[in-house]
mmCIF file of C-alpha atoms and ligand atoms in Angstrom:
data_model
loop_
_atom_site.group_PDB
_atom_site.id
_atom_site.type_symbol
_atom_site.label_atom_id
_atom_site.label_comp_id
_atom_site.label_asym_id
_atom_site.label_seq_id
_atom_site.Cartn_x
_atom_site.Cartn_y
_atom_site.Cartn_z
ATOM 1 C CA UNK A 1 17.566 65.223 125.341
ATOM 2 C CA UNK A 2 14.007 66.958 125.313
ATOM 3 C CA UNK A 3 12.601 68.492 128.674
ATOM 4 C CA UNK A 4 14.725 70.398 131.094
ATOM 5 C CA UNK A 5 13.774 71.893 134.587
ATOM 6 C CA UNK A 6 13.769 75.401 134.917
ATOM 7 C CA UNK A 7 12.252 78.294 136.997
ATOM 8 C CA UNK A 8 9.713 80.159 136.147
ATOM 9 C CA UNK A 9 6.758 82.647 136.236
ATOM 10 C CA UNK A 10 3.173 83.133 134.968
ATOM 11 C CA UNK A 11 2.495 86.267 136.482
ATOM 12 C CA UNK A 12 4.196 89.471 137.753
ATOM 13 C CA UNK A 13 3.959 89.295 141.555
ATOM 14 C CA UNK A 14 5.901 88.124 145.002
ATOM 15 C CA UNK A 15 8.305 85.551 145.435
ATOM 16 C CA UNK A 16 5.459 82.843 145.595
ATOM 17 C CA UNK A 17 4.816 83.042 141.673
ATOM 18 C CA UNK A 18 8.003 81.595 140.981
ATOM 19 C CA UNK A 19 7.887 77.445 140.097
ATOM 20 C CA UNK A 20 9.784 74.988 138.512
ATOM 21 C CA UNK A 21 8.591 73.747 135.231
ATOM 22 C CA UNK A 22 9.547 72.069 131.954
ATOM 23 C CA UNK A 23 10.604 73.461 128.619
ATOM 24 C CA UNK A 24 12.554 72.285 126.002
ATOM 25 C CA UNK A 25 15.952 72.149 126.193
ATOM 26 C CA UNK A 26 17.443 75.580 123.863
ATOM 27 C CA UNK A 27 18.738 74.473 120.464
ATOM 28 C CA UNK A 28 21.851 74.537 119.695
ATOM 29 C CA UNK A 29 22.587 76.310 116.206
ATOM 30 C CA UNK A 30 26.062 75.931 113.986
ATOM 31 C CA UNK A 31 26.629 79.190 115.595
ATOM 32 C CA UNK A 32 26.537 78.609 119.615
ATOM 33 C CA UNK A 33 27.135 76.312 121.678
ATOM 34 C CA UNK A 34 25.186 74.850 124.557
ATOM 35 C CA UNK A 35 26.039 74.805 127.945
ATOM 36 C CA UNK A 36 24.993 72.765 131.070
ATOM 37 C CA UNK A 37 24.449 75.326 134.350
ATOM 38 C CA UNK A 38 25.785 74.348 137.168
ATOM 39 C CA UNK A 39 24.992 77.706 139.697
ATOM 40 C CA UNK A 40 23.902 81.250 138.553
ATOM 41 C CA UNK A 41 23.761 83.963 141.101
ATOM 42 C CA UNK A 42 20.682 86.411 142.291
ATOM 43 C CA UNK A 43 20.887 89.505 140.775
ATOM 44 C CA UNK A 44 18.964 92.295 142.522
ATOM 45 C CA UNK A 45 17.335 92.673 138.934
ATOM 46 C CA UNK A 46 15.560 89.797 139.241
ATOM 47 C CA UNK A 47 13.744 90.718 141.551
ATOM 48 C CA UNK A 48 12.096 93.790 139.923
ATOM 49 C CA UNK A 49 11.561 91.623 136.787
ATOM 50 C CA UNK A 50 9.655 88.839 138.787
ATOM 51 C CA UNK A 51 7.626 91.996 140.377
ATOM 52 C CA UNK A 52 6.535 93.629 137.375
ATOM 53 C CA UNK A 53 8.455 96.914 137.971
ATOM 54 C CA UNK A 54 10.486 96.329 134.400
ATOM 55 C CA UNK A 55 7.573 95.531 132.492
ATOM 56 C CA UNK A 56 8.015 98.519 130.012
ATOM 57 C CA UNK A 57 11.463 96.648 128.961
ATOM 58 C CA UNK A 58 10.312 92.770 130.046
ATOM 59 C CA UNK A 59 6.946 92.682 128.093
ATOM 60 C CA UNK A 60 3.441 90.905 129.329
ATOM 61 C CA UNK A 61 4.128 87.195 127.688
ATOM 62 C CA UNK A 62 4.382 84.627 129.572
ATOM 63 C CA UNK A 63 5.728 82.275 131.086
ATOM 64 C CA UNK A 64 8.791 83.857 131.937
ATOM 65 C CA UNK A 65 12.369 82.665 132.060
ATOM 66 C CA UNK A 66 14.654 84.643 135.096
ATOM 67 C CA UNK A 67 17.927 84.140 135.423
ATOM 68 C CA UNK A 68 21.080 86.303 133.834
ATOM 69 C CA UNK A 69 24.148 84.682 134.676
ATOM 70 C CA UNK A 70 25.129 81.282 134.470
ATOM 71 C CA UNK A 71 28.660 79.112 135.624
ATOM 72 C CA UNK A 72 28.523 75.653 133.734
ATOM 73 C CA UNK A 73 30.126 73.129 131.147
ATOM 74 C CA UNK A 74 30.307 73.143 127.346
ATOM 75 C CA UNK A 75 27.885 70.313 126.484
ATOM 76 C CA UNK A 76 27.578 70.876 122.985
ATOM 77 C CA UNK A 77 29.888 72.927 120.257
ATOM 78 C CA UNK A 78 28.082 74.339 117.164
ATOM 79 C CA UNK A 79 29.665 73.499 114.214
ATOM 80 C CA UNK A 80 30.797 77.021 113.255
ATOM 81 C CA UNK A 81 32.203 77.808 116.295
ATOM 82 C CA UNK A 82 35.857 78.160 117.316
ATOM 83 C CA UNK A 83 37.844 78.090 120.238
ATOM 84 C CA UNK A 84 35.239 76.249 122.543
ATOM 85 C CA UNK A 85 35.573 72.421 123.140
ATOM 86 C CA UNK A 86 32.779 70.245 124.678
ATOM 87 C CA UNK A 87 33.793 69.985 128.508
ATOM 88 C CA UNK A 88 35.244 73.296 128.821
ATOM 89 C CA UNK A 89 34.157 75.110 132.405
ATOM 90 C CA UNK A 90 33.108 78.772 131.141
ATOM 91 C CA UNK A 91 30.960 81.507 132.954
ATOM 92 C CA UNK A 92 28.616 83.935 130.927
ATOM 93 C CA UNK A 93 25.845 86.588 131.316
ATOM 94 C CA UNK A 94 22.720 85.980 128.462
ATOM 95 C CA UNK A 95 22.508 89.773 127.887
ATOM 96 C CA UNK A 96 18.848 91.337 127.663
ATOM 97 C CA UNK A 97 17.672 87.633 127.719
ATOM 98 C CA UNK A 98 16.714 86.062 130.704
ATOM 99 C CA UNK A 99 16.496 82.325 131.546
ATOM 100 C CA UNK A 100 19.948 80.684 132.734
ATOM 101 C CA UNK A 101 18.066 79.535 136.045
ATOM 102 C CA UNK A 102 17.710 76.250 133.654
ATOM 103 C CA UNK A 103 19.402 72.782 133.577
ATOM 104 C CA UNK A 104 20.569 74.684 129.822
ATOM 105 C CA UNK A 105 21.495 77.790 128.058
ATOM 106 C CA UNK A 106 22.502 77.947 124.765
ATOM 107 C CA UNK A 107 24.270 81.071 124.179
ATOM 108 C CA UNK A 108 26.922 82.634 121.008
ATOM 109 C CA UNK A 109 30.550 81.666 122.219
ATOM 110 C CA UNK A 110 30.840 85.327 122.050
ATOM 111 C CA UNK A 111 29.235 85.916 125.582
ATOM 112 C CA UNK A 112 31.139 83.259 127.624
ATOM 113 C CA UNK A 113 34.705 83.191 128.808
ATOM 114 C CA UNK A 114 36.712 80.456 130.702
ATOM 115 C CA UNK A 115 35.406 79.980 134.648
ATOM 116 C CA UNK A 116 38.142 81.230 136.745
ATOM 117 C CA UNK A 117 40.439 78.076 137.413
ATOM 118 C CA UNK A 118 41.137 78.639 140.857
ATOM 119 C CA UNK A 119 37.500 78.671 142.320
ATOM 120 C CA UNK A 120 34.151 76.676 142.556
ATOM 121 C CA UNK A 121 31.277 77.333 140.299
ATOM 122 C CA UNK A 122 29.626 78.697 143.623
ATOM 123 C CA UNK A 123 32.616 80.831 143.846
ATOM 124 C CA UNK A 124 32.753 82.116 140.939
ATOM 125 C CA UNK A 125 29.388 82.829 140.110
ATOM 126 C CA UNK A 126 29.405 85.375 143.442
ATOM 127 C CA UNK A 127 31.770 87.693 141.564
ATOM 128 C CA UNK A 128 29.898 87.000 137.789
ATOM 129 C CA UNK A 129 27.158 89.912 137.307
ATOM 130 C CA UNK A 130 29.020 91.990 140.265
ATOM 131 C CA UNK A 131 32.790 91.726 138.521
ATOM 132 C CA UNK A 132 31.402 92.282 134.864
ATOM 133 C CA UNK A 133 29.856 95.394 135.823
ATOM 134 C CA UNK A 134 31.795 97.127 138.234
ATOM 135 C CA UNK A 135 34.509 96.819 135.865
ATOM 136 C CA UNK A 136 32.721 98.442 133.014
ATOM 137 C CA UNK A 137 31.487 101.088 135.259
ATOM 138 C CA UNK A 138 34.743 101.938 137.103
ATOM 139 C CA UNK A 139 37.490 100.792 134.440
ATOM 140 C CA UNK A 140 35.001 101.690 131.153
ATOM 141 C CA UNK A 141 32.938 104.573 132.317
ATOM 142 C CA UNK A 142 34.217 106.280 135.332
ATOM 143 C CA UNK A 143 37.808 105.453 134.420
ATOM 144 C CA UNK A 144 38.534 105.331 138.166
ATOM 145 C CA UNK A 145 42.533 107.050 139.174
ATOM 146 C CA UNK A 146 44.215 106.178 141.778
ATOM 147 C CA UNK A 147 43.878 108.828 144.723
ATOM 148 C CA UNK A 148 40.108 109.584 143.808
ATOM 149 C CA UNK A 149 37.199 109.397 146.427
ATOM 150 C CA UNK A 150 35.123 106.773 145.335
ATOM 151 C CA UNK A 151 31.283 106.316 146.548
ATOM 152 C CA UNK A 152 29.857 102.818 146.289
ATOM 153 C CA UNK A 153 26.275 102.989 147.190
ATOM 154 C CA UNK A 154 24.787 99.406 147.699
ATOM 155 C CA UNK A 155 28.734 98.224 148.927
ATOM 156 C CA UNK A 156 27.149 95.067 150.472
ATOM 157 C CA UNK A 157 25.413 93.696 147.389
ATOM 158 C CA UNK A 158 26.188 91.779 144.503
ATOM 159 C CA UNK A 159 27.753 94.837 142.395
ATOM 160 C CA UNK A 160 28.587 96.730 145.534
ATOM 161 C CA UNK A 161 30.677 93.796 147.029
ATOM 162 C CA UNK A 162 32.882 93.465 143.882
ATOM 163 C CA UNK A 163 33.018 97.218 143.051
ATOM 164 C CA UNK A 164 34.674 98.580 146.567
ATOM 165 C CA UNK A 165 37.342 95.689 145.985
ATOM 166 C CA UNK A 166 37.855 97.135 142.153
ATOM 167 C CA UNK A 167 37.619 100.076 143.690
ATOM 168 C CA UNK A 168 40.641 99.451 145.876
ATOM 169 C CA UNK A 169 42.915 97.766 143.491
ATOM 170 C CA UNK A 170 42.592 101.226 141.268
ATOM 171 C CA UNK A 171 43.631 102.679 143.974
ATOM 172 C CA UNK A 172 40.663 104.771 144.940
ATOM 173 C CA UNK A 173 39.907 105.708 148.301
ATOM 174 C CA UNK A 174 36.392 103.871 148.806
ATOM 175 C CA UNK A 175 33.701 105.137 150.493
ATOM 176 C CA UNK A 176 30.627 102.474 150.854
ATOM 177 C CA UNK A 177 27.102 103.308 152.249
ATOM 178 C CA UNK A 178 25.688 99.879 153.404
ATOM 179 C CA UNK A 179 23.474 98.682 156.136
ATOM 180 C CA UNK A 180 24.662 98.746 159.403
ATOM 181 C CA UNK A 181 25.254 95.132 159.865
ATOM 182 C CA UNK A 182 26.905 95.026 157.117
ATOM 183 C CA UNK A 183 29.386 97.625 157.760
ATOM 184 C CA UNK A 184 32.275 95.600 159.499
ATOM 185 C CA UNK A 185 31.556 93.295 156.295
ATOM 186 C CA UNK A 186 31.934 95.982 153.578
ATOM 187 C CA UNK A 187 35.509 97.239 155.568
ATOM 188 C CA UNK A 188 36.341 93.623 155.315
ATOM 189 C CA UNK A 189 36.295 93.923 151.438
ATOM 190 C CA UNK A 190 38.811 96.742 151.588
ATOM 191 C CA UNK A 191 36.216 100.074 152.189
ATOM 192 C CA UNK A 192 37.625 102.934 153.776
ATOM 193 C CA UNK A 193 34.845 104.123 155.082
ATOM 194 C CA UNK A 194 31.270 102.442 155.484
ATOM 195 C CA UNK A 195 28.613 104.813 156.526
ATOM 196 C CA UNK A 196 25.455 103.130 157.341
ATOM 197 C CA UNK A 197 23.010 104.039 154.726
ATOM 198 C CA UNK A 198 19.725 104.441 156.887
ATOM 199 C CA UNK A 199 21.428 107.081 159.393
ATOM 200 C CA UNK A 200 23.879 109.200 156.996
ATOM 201 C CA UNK A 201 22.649 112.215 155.474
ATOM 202 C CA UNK A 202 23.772 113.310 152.121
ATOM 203 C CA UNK A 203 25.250 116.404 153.720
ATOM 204 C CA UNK A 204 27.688 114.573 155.710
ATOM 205 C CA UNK A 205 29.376 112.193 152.703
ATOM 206 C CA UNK A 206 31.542 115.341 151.306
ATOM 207 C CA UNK A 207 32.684 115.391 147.947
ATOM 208 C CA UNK A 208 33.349 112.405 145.741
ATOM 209 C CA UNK A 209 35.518 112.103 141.972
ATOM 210 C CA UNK A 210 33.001 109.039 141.707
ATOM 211 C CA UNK A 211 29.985 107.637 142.388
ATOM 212 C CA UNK A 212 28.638 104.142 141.725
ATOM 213 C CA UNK A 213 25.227 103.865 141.882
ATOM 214 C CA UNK A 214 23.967 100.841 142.435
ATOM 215 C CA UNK A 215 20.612 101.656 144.296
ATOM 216 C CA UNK A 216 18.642 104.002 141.601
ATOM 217 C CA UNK A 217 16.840 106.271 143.953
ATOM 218 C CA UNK A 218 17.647 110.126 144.639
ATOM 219 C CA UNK A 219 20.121 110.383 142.005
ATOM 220 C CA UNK A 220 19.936 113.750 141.878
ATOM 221 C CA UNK A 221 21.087 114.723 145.451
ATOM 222 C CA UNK A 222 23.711 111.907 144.974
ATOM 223 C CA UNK A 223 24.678 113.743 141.827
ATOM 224 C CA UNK A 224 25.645 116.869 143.267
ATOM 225 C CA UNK A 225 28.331 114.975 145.794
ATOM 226 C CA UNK A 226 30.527 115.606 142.919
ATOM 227 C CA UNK A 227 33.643 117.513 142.477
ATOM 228 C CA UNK A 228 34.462 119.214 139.965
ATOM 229 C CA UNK A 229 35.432 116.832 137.019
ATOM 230 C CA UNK A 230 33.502 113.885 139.298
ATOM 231 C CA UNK A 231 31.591 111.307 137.578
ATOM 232 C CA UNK A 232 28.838 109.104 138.824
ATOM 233 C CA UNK A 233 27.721 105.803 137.294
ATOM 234 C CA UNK A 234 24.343 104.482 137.812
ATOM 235 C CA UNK A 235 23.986 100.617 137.233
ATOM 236 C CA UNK A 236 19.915 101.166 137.945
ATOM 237 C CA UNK A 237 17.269 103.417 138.632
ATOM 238 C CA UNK A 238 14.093 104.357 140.373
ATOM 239 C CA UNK A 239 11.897 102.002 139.259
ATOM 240 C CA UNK A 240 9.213 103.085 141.547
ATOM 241 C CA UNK A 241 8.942 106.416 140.294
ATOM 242 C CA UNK A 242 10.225 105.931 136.931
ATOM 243 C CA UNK A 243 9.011 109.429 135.605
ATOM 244 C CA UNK A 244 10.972 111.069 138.746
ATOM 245 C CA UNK A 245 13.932 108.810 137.781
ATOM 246 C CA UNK A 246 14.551 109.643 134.525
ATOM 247 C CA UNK A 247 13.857 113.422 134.925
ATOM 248 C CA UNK A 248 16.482 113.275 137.038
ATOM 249 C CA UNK A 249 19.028 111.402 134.415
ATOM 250 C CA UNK A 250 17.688 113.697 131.615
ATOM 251 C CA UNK A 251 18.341 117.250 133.396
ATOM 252 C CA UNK A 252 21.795 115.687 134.080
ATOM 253 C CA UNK A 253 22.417 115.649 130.896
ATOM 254 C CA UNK A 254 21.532 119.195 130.451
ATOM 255 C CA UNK A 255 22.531 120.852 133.348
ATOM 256 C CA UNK A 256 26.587 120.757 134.680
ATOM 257 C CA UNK A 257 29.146 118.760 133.861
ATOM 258 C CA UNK A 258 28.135 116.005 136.342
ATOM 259 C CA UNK A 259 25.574 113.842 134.127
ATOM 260 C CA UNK A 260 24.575 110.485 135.553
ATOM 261 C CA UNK A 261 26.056 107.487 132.690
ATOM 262 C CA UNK A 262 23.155 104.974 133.452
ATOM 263 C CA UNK A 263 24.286 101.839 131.509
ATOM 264 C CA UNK A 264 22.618 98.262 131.364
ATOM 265 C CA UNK A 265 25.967 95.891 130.940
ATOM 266 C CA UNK A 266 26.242 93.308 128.148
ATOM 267 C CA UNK A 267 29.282 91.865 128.710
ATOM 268 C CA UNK A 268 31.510 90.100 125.915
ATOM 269 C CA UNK A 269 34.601 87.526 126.119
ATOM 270 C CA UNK A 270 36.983 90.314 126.619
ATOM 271 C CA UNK A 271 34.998 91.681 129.368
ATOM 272 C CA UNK A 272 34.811 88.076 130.980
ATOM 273 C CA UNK A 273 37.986 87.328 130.471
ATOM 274 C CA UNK A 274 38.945 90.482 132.379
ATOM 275 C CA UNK A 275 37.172 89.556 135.605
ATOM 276 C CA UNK A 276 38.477 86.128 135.298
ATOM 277 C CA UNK A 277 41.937 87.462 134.849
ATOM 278 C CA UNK A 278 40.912 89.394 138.276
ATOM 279 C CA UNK A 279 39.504 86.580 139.911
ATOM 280 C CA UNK A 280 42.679 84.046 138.998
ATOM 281 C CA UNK A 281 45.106 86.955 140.451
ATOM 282 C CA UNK A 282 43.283 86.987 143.376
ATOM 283 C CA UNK A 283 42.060 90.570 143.036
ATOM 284 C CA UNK A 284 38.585 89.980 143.934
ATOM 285 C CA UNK A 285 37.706 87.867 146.556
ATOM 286 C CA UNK A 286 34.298 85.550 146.027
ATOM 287 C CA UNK A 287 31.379 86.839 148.095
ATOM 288 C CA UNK A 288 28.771 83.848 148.767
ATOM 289 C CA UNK A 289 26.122 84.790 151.060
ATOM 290 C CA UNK A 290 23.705 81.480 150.643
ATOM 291 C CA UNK A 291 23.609 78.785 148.363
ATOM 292 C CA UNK A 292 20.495 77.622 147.213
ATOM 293 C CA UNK A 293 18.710 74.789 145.359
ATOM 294 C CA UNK A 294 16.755 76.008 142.079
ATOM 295 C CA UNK A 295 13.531 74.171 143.991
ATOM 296 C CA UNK A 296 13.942 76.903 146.313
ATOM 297 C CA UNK A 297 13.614 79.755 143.865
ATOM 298 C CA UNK A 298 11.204 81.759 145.994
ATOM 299 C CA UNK A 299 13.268 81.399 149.282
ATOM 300 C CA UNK A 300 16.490 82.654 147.680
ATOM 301 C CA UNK A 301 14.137 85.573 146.016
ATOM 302 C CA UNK A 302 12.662 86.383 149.791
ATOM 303 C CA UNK A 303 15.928 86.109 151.357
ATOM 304 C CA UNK A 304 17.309 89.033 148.983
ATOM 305 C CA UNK A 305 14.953 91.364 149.374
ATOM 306 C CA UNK A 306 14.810 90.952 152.798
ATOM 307 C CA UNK A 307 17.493 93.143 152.981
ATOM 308 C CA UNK A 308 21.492 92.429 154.516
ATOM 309 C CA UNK A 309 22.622 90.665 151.981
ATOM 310 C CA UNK A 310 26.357 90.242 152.086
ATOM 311 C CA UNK A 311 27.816 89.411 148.200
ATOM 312 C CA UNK A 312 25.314 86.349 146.112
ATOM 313 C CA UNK A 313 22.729 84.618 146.591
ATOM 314 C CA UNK A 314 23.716 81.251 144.599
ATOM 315 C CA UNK A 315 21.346 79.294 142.878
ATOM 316 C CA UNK A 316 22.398 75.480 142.337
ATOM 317 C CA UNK A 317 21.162 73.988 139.327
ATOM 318 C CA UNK A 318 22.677 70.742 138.407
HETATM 319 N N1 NAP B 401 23.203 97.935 134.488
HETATM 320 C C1 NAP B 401 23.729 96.749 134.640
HETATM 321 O O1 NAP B 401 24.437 96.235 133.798
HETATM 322 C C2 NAP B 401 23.453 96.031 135.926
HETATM 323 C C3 NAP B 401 24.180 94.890 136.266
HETATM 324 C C4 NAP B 401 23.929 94.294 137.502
HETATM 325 C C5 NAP B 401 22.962 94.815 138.345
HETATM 326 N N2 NAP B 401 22.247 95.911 137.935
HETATM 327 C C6 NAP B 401 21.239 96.502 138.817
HETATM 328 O O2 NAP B 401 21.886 97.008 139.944
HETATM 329 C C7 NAP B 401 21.026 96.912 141.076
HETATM 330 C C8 NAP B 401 21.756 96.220 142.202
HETATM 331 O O3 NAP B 401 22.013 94.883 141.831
HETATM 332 P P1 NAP B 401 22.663 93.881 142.854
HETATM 333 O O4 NAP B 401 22.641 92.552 142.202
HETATM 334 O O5 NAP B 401 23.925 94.419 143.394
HETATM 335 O O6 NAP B 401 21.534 93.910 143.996
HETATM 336 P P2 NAP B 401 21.601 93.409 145.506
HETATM 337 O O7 NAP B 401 22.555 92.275 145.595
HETATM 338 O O8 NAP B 401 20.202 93.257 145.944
HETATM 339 O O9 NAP B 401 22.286 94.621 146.294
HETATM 340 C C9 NAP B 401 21.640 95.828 146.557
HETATM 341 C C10 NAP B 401 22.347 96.463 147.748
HETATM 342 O O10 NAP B 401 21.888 97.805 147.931
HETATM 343 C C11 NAP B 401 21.756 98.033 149.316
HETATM 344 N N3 NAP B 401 20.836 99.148 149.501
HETATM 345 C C12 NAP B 401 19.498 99.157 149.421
HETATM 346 N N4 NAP B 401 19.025 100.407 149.599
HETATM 347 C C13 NAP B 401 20.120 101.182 149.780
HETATM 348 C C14 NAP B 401 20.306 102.566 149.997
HETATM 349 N N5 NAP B 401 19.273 103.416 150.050
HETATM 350 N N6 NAP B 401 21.560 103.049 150.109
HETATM 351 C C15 NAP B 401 22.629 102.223 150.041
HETATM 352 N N7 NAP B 401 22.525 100.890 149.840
HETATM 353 C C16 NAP B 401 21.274 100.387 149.716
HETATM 354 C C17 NAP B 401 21.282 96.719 149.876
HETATM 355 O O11 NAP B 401 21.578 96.672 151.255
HETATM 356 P P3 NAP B 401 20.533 95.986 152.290
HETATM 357 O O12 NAP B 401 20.274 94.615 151.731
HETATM 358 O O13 NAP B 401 21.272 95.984 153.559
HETATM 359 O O14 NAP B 401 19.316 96.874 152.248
HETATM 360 C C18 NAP B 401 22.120 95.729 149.050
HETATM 361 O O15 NAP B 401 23.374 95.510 149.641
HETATM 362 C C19 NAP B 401 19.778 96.170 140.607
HETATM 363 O O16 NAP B 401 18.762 97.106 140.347
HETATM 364 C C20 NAP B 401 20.210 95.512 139.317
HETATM 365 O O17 NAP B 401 19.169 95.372 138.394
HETATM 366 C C21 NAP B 401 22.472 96.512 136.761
#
């Protein structure tokens, strides 16, 4: 093994920067293990990295790797490692690293978990990124009860989609703001309510125990949809006016009891293991939009922020 095909980028820019090139395959040290992708999914992050608008956090070297999550098989086993055999199916996120749009990823054993059993890799990389981190914001953060208004904004996407079904199962009544052809869609997944996002003004949404953010723009008015005791959850921010943005986070801190938990996910086995657990009981329902091969990089990036996305974007690798 030497060379192995993965996508990436020599510039920040639009979808068109993206290519497939060579680089050698990760090594493996006595402490991970390397794993073969099969699929990761889009995540809307991506998408800002590949544009530039992260470059405070993603740095100016290139080329870049993109890619978070990853569904695959155990190829290799480093010698240190325990409980991971070669040929196990697992699913994993690479953290603050990018680069599992690859044929490869090597990765500690401590950030993968065992693929849920009863789906495809396809399958189960739509509820990945999306499961891992609506059930740290809602379980972990928000601590959603049952009986609480619950706000998903962005109830379409790849968070959104997974987060009004978790929302649901903890017994939340779920609110989603989505676009409107996605509205029958986001009732589908078990919403309440879906209010189309481009028509509803903040005035009419009423009061909310929780919000999920999962859009990053005018958290402030969102913010003050709270009840008393509320919390709201931001999975993003404005990364077009950054300065705005994290005013806004900052005098939530300050001011009220309301302030907005922005948190960037980096999910461990236990985490995994959860959503898998979730997955297996049926709990959370995969949400494939389109499946994609990795020569089509650019396409799948187009197609997403073209806007109506319903669930993933799936990337095929191998
Ligand atoms: N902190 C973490 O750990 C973490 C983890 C995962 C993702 N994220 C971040 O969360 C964000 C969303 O990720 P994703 O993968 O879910 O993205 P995505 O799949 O692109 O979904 C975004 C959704 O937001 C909707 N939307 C856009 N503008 C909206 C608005 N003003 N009001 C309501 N909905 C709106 C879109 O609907 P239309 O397509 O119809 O416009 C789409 O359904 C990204 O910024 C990503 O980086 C953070």
């Amino acid at each position: 093994m030497s060379d192995m095909r993965a996508a990436l980028f020599d510039r920040f820019g639009p979808p068109e920067v993206l290519y497939i090139g060579k680089r050698p395959i990760p090594t493996r040290t006595p402490e991970n293990v390397l794993v073969r992708v099969h699929v990761t999914g889009l995540n809307g992050g991506e998408l800002l990295d590949r544009a530039g608008k992260t470059r405070l956090v993603t740095g100016r070297t290139f080329p870049k790797a993109s890619g978070i999550d990853f569904v695959g098989e155990v190829a290799e086993v480093g010698a240190s490692v325990t409980g991971v055999r070669e040929g196990d199916r697992v699913w994993g996120l690479l953290g603050r690293r990018t680069g599992s749009l690859a044929e490869y990823v090597a990765v500690s054993p401590r950030r993968i978990a065992p693929a849920p059993a009863n789906l495809t890799p396809v399958q189960a990389a739509s509820l990945l990124a999306g499961g891992a981190t609506s059930v740290t914001a809602l379980r972990d953060k928000a601590a959603v009860k049952p009986g609480e208004r619950l706000l998903v904004r962005g109830g379409s996407g790849g968070v959104g989609s997974v987060a009004v079904q978790l929302g649901k199962l903890m017994g939340a009544h779920v609110v989603a703001l989505a676009g409107a052809n996605n509205l029958d869609f986001v009732r589908g997944l078990g919403a309440d309510e879906a209010l189309d996002y481009r028509t509803t003004r903040l005035s009419e949404l009423g009061r909310f125990d929780v919000v999920l953010d999962t859009v990053g723009k005018q958290q402030a008015g969102f913010r003050r949809l709270l009840a008393p005791g509320g919390r709201m959850v931001a999975v993003t921010f404005d990364f077009d006016r950054p300065l705005a943005g994290l005013a806004a986070v900052l005098a939530s801190t300050v001011h009220g009891t309301g302030r907005i938990r922005v948190f960037s996910g980096n999910p461990d086995t236990e985490l995994l293991t959860e959503v898998t657990r979730h997955a297996e009981r049926g709990d959370i329902v995969p949400v494939v939009d389109t499946v994609h091969p990795l020569d089509r990089i650019a396409d799948a990036h187009r197609a997403l922020a073209a806007g109506g996305v319903r669930g993933k974007h799936i990337i095929r690798i191998t």
